[in-house]
Coordinates of N, CA, C and O in Angstrom, one line a residue:
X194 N -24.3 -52.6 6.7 CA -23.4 -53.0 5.6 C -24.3 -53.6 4.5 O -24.8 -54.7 4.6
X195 N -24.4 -52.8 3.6 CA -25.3 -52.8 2.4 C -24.2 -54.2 1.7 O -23.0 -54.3 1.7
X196 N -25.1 -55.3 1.0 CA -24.9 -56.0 -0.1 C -24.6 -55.4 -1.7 O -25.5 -54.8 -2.1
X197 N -23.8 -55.5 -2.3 CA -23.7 -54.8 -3.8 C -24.3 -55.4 -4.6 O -23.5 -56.1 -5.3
X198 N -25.6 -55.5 -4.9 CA -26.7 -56.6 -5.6 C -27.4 -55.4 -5.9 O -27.4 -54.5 -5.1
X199 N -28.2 -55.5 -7.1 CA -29.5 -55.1 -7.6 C -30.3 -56.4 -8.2 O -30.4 -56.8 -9.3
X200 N -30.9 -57.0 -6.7 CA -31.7 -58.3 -7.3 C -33.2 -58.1 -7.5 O -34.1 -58.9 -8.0
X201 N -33.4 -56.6 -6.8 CA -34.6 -56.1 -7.0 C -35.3 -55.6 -8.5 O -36.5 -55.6 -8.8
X202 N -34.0 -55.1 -9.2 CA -34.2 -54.8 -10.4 C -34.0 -56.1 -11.5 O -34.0 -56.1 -12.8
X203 N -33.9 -56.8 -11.0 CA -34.1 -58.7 -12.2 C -32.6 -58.6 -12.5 O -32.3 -59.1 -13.6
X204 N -31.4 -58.0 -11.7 CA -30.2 -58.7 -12.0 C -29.5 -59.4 -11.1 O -29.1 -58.9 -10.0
X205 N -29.4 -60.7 -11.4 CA -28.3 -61.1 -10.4 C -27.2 -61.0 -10.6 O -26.8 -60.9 -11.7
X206 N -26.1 -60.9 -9.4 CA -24.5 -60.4 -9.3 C -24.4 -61.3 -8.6 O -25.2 -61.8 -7.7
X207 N -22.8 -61.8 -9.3 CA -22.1 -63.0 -8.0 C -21.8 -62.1 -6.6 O -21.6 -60.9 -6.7
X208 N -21.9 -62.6 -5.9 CA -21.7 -62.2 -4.4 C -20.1 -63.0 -4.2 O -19.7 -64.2 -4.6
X209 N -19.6 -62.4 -3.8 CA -18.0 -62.1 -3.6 C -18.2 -62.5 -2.3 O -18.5 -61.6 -1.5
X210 N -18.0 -63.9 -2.0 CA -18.0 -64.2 -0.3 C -16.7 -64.5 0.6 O -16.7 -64.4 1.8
X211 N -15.4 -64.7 -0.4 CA -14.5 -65.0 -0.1 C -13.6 -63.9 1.3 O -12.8 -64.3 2.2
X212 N -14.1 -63.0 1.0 CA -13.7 -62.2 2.6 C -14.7 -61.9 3.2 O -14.4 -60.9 3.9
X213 N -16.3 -62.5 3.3 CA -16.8 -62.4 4.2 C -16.7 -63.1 5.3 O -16.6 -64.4 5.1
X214 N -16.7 -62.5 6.9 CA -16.7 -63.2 8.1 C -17.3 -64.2 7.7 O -18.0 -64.2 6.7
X215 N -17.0 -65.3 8.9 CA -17.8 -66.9 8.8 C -19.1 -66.8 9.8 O -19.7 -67.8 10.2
X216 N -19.2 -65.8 10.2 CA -20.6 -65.6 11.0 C -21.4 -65.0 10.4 O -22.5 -64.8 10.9
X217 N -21.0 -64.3 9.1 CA -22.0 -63.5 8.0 C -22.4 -65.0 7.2 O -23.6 -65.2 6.9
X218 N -21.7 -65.8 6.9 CA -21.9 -66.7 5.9 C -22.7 -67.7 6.8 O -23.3 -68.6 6.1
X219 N -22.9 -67.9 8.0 CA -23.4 -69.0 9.1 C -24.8 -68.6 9.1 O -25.7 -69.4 9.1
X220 N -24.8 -66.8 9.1 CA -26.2 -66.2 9.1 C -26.9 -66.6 7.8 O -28.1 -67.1 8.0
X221 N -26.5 -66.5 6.6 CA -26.5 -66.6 5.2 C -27.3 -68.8 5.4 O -28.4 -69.1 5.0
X222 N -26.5 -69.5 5.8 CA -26.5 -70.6 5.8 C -27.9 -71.1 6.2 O -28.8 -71.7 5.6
X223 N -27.7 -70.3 7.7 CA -29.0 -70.6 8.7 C -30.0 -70.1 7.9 O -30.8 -70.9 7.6
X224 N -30.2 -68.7 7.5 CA -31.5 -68.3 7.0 C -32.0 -69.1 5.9 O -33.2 -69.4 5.9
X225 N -31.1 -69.5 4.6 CA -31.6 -70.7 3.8 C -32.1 -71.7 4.7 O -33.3 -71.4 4.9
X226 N -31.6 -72.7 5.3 CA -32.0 -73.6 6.5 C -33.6 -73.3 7.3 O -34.6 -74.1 7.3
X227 N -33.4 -72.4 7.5 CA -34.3 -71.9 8.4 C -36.0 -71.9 7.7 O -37.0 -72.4 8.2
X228 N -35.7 -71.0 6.3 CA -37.0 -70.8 5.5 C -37.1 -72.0 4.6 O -38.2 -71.9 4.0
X229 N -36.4 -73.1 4.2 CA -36.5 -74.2 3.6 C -37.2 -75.1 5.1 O -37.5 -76.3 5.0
X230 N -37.4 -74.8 6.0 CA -37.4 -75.6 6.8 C -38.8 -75.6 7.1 O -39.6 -76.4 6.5
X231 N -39.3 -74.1 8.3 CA -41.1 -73.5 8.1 C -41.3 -72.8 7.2 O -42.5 -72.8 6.9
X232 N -40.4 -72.0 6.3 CA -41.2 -70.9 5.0 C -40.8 -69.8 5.6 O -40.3 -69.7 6.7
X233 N -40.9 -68.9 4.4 CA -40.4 -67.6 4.3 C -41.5 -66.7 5.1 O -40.9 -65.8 5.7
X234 N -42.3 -66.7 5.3 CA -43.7 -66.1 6.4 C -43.4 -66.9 7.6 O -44.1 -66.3 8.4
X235 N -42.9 -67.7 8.1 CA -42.6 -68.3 9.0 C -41.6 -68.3 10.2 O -41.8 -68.6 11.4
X236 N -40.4 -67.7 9.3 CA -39.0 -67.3 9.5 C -38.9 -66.5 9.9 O -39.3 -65.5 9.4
X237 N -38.1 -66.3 11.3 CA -38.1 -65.0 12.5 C -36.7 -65.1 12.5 O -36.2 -66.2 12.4
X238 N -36.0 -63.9 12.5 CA -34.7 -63.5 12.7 C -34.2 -64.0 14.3 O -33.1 -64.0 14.8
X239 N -35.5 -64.4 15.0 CA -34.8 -64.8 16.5 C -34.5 -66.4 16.5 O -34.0 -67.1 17.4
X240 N -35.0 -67.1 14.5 CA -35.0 -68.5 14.6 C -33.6 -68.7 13.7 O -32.9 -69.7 13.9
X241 N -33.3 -67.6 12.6 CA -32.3 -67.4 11.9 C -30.8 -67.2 12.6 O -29.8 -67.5 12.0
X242 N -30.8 -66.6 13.7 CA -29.5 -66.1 14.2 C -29.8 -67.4 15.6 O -29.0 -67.5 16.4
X243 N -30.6 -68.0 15.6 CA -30.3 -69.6 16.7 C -29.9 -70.9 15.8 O -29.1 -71.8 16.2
X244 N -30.5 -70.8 14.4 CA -29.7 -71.6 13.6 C -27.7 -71.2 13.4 O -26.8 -72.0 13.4
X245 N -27.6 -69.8 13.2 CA -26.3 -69.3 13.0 C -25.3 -69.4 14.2 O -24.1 -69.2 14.1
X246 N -26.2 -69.8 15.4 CA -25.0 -69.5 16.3 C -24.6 -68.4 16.7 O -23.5 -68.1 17.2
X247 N -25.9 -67.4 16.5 CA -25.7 -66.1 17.4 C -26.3 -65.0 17.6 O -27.1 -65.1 16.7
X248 N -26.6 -64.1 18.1 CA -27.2 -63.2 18.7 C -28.0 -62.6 17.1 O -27.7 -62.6 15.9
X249 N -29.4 -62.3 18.1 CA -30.4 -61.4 16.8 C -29.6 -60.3 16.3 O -29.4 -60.1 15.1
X250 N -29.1 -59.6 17.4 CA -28.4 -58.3 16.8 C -27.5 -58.4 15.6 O -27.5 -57.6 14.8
X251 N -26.7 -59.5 15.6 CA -25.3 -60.1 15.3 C -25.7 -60.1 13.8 O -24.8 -60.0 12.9
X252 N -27.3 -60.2 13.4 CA -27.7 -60.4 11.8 C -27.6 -58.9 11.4 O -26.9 -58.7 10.4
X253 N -28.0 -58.0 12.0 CA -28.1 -56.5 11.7 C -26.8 -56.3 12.0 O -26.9 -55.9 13.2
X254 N -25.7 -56.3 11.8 CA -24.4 -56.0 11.8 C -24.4 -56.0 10.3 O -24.6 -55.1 9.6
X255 N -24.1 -57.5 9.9 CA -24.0 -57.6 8.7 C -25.4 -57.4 7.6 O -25.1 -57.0 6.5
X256 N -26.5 -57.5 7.7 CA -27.7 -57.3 7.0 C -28.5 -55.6 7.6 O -28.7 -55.2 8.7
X257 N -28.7 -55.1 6.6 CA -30.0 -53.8 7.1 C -30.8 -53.9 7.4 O -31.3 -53.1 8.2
X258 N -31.7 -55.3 7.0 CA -33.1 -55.6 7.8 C -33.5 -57.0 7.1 O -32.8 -57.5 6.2
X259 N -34.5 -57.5 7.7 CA -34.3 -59.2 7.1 C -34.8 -58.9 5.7 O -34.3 -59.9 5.1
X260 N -35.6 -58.2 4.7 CA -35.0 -58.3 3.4 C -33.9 -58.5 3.0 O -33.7 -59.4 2.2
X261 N -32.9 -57.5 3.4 CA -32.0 -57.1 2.7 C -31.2 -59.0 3.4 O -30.7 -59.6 2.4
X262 N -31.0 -59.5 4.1 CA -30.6 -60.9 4.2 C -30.9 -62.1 3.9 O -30.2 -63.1 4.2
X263 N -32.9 -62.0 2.8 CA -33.6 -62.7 2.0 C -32.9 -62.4 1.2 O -32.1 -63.4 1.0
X264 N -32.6 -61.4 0.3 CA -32.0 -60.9 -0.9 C -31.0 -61.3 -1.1 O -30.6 -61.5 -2.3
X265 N -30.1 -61.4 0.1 CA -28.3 -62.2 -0.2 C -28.8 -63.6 0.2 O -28.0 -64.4 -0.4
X266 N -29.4 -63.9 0.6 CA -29.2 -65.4 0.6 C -30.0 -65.8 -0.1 O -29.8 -67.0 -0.3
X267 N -31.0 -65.4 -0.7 CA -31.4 -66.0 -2.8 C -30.4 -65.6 -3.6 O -30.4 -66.2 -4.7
X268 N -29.1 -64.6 -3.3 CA -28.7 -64.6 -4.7 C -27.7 -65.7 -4.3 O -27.5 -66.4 -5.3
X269 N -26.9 -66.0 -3.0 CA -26.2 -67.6 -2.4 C -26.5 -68.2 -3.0 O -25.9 -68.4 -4.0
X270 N -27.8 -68.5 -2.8 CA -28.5 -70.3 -3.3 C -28.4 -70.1 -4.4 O -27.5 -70.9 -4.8
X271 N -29.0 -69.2 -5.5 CA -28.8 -69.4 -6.6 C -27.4 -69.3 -7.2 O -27.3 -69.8 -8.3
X272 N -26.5 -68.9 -6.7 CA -24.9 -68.8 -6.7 C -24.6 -70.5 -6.8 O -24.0 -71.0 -7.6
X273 N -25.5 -71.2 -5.6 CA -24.8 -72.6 -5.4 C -25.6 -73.3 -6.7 O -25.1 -74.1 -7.5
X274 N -26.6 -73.0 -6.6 CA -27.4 -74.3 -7.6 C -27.4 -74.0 -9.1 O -27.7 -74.8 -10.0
X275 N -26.9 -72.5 -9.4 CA -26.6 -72.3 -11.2 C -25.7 -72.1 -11.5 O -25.6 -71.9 -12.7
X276 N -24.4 -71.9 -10.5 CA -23.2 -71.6 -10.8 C -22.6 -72.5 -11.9 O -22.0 -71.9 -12.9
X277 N -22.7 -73.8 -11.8 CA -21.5 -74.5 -12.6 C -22.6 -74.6 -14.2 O -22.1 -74.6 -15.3
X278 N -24.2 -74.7 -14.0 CA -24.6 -74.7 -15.3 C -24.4 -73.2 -16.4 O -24.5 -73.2 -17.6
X279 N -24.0 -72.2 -15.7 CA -23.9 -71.1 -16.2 C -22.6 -70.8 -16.2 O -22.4 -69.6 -16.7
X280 N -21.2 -71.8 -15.7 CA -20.0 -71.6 -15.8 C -19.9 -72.7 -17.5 O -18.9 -72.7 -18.2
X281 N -20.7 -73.4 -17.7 CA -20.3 -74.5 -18.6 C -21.2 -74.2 -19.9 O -21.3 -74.9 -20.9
X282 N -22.0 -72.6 -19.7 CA -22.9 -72.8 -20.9 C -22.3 -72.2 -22.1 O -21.7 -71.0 -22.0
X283 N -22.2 -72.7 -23.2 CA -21.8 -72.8 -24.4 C -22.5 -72.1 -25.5 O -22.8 -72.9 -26.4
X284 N -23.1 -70.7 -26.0 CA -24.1 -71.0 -27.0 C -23.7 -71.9 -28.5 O -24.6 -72.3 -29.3
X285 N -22.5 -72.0 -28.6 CA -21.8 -72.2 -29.9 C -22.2 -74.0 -30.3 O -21.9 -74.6 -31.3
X286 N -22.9 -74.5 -29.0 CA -23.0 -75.8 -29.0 C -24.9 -75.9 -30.0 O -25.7 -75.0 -30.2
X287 N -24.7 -77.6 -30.4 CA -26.3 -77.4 -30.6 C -27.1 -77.3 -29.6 O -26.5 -77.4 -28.5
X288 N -28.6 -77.2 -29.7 CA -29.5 -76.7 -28.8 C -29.6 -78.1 -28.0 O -29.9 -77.9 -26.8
X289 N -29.4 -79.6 -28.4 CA -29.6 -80.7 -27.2 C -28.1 -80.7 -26.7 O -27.9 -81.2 -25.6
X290 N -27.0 -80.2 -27.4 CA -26.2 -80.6 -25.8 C -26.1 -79.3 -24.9 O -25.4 -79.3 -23.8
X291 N -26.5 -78.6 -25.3 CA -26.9 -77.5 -24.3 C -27.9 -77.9 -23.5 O -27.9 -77.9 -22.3
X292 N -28.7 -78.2 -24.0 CA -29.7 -79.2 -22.8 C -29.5 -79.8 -22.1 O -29.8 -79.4 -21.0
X293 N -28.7 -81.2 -22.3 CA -28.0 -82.2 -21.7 C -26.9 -81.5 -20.8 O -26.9 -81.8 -19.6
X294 N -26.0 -80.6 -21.3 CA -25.1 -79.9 -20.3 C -25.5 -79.3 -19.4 O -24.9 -79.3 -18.3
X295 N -26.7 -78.6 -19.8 CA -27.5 -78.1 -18.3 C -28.0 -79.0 -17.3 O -28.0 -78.9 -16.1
X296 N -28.7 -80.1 -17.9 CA -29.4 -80.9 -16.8 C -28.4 -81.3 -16.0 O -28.4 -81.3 -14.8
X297 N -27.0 -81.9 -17.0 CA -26.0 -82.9 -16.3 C -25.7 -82.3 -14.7 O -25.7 -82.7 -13.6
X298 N -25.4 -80.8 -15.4 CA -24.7 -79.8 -14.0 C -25.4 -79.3 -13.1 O -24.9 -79.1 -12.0
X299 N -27.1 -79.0 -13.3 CA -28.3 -78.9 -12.8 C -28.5 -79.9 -11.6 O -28.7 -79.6 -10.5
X300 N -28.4 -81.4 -12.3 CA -28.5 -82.1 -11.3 C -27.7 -82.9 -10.4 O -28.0 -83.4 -9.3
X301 N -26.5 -82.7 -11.1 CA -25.0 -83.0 -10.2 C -24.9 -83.0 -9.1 O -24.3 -83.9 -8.6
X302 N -25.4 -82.1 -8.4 CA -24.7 -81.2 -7.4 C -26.1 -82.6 -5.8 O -26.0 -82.8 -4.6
X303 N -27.0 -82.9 -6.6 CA -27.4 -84.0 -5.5 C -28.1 -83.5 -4.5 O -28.8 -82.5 -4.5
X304 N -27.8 -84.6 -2.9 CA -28.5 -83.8 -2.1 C -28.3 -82.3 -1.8 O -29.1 -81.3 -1.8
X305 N -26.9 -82.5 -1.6 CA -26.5 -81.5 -0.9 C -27.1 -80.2 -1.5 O -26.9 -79.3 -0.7
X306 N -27.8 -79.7 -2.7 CA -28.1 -78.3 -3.2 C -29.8 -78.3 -2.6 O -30.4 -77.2 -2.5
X307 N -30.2 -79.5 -2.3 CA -31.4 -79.5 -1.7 C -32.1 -78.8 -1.1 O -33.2 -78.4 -1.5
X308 N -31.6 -78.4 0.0 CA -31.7 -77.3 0.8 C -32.0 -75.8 0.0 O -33.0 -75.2 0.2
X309 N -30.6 -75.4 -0.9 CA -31.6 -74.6 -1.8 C -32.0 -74.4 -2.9 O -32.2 -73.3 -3.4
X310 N -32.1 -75.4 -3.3 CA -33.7 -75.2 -4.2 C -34.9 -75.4 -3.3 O -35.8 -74.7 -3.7
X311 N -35.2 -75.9 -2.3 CA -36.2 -75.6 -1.7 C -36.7 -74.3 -1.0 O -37.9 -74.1 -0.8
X312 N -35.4 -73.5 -0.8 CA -35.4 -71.8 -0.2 C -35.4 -71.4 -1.6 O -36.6 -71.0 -1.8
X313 N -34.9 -71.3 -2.5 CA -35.5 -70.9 -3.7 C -37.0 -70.6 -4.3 O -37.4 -69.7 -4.9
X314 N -37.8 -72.1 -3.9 CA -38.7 -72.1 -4.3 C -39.9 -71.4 -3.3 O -41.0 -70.9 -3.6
X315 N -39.3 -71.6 -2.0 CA -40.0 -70.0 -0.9 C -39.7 -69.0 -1.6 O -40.7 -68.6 -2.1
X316 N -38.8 -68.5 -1.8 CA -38.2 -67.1 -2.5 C -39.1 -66.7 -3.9 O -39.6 -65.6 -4.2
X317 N -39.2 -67.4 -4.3 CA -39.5 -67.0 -5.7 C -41.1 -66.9 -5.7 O -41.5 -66.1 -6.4
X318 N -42.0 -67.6 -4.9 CA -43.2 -68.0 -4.5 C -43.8 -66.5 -3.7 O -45.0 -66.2 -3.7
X319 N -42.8 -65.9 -3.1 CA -42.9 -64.4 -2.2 C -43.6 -63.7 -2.9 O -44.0 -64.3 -3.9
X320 N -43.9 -62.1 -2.6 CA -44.0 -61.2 -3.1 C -42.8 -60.9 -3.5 O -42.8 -60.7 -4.8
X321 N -41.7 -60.8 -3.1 CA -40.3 -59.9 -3.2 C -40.1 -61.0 -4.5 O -40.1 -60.6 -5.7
X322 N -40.0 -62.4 -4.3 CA -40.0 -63.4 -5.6 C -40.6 -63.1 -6.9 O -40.0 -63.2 -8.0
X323 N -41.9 -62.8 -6.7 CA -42.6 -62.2 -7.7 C -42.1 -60.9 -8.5 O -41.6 -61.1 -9.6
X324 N -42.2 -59.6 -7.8 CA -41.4 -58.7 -8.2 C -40.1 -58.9 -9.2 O -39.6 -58.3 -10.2
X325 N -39.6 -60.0 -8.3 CA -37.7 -60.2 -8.6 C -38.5 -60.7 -10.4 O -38.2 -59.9 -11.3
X326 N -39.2 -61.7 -10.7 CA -39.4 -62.2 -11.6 C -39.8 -61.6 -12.5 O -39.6 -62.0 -13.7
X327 N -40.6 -60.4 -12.2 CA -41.1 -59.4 -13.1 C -40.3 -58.7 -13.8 O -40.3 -58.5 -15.0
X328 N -39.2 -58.0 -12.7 CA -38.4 -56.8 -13.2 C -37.5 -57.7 -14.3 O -37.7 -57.5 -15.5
X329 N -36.8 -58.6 -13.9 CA -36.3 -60.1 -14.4 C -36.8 -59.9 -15.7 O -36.1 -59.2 -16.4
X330 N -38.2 -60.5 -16.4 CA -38.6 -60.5 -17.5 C -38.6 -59.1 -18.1 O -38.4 -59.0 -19.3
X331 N -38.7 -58.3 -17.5 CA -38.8 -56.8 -18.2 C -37.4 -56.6 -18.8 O -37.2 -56.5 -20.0
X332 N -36.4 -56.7 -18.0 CA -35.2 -57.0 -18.3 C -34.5 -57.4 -19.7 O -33.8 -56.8 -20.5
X333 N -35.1 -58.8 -19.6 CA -34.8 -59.7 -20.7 C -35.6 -59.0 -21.9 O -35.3 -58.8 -23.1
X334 N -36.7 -58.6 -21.3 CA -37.5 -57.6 -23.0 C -36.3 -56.9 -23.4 O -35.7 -57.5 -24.4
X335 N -35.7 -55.3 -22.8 CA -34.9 -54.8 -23.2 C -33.5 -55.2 -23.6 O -32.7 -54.4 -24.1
X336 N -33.3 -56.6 -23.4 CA -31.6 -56.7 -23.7 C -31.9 -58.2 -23.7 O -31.9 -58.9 -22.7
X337 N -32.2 -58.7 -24.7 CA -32.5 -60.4 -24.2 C -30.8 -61.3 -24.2 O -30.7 -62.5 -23.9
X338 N -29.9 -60.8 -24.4 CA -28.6 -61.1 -24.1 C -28.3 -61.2 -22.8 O -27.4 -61.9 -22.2
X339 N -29.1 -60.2 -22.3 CA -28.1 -60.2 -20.4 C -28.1 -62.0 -20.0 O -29.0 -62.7 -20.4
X340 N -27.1 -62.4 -19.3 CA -27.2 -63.6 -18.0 C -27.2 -63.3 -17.1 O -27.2 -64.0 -16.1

């Protein structure tokens, strides 16, 4: 069961979790958990599905292979930690309270987003991170409007 994301290509898509099972989203949880915890080189699908609460197999149901379950759970985290500054951004505003409204909502969110920004900052530090960041700026060359 393929993810409907092209995060490979520098776009991110909200991920529509609201009808996914709660053992797709436990897997999703744990694997943030997991690689915030030892690192993304560290992280074994037999330590990802013991954090979730369930069988190795149980991730390959819902994921094609542990990329493709890195890939949904960077675009999660990033779902959790830029959602509300990218629900509240304004360009119509001046350039400092745009600033200020980002930090405010950036940093709001406290401990609890901790977790990923820390899997974020494995993610992005990756090879697949790197890539994501490249295609990402290439991107912005051609269309510097996209969000």
């Amino acid at each position: 069961m393929r993810s409907d994301y092209s995060l490979r290509d520098g776009i991110t898509m909200k991920l529509e979790t609201d009808d996914w099972p709660k053992k797709k989203i436990d897997i999703v949880l744990a694997t943030i958990a997991v690689v915030a915890d030892v690192g993304l080189d560290k992280a074994t699908t037999a330590m990802i599905a013991k954090g979730a609460g369930a069988g190795e197999g149980t991730i390959y149901r819902y994921f094609q292979n542990k990329e493709d379950l890195i890939f949904t759970s960077a675009i999660f985290a990033s779902g959790m930690v830029f959602s509300k500054p990218r629900k509240n951004y304004n360009p119509e505003l001046p350039i400092e309270e745009q600033y200020r409204r980002f930090c405010c909502d950036f940093l709001s969110g406290g401990g609890n987003v901790r977790v990923y920004h820390i899997f974020l900052e494995q993610f992005i530090d990756s090879p697949a991170g790197i890539e994501y960041r490249r295609n990402t700026l290439e991107n912005l060359e051609q269309d510097p409007d996209i969000r």
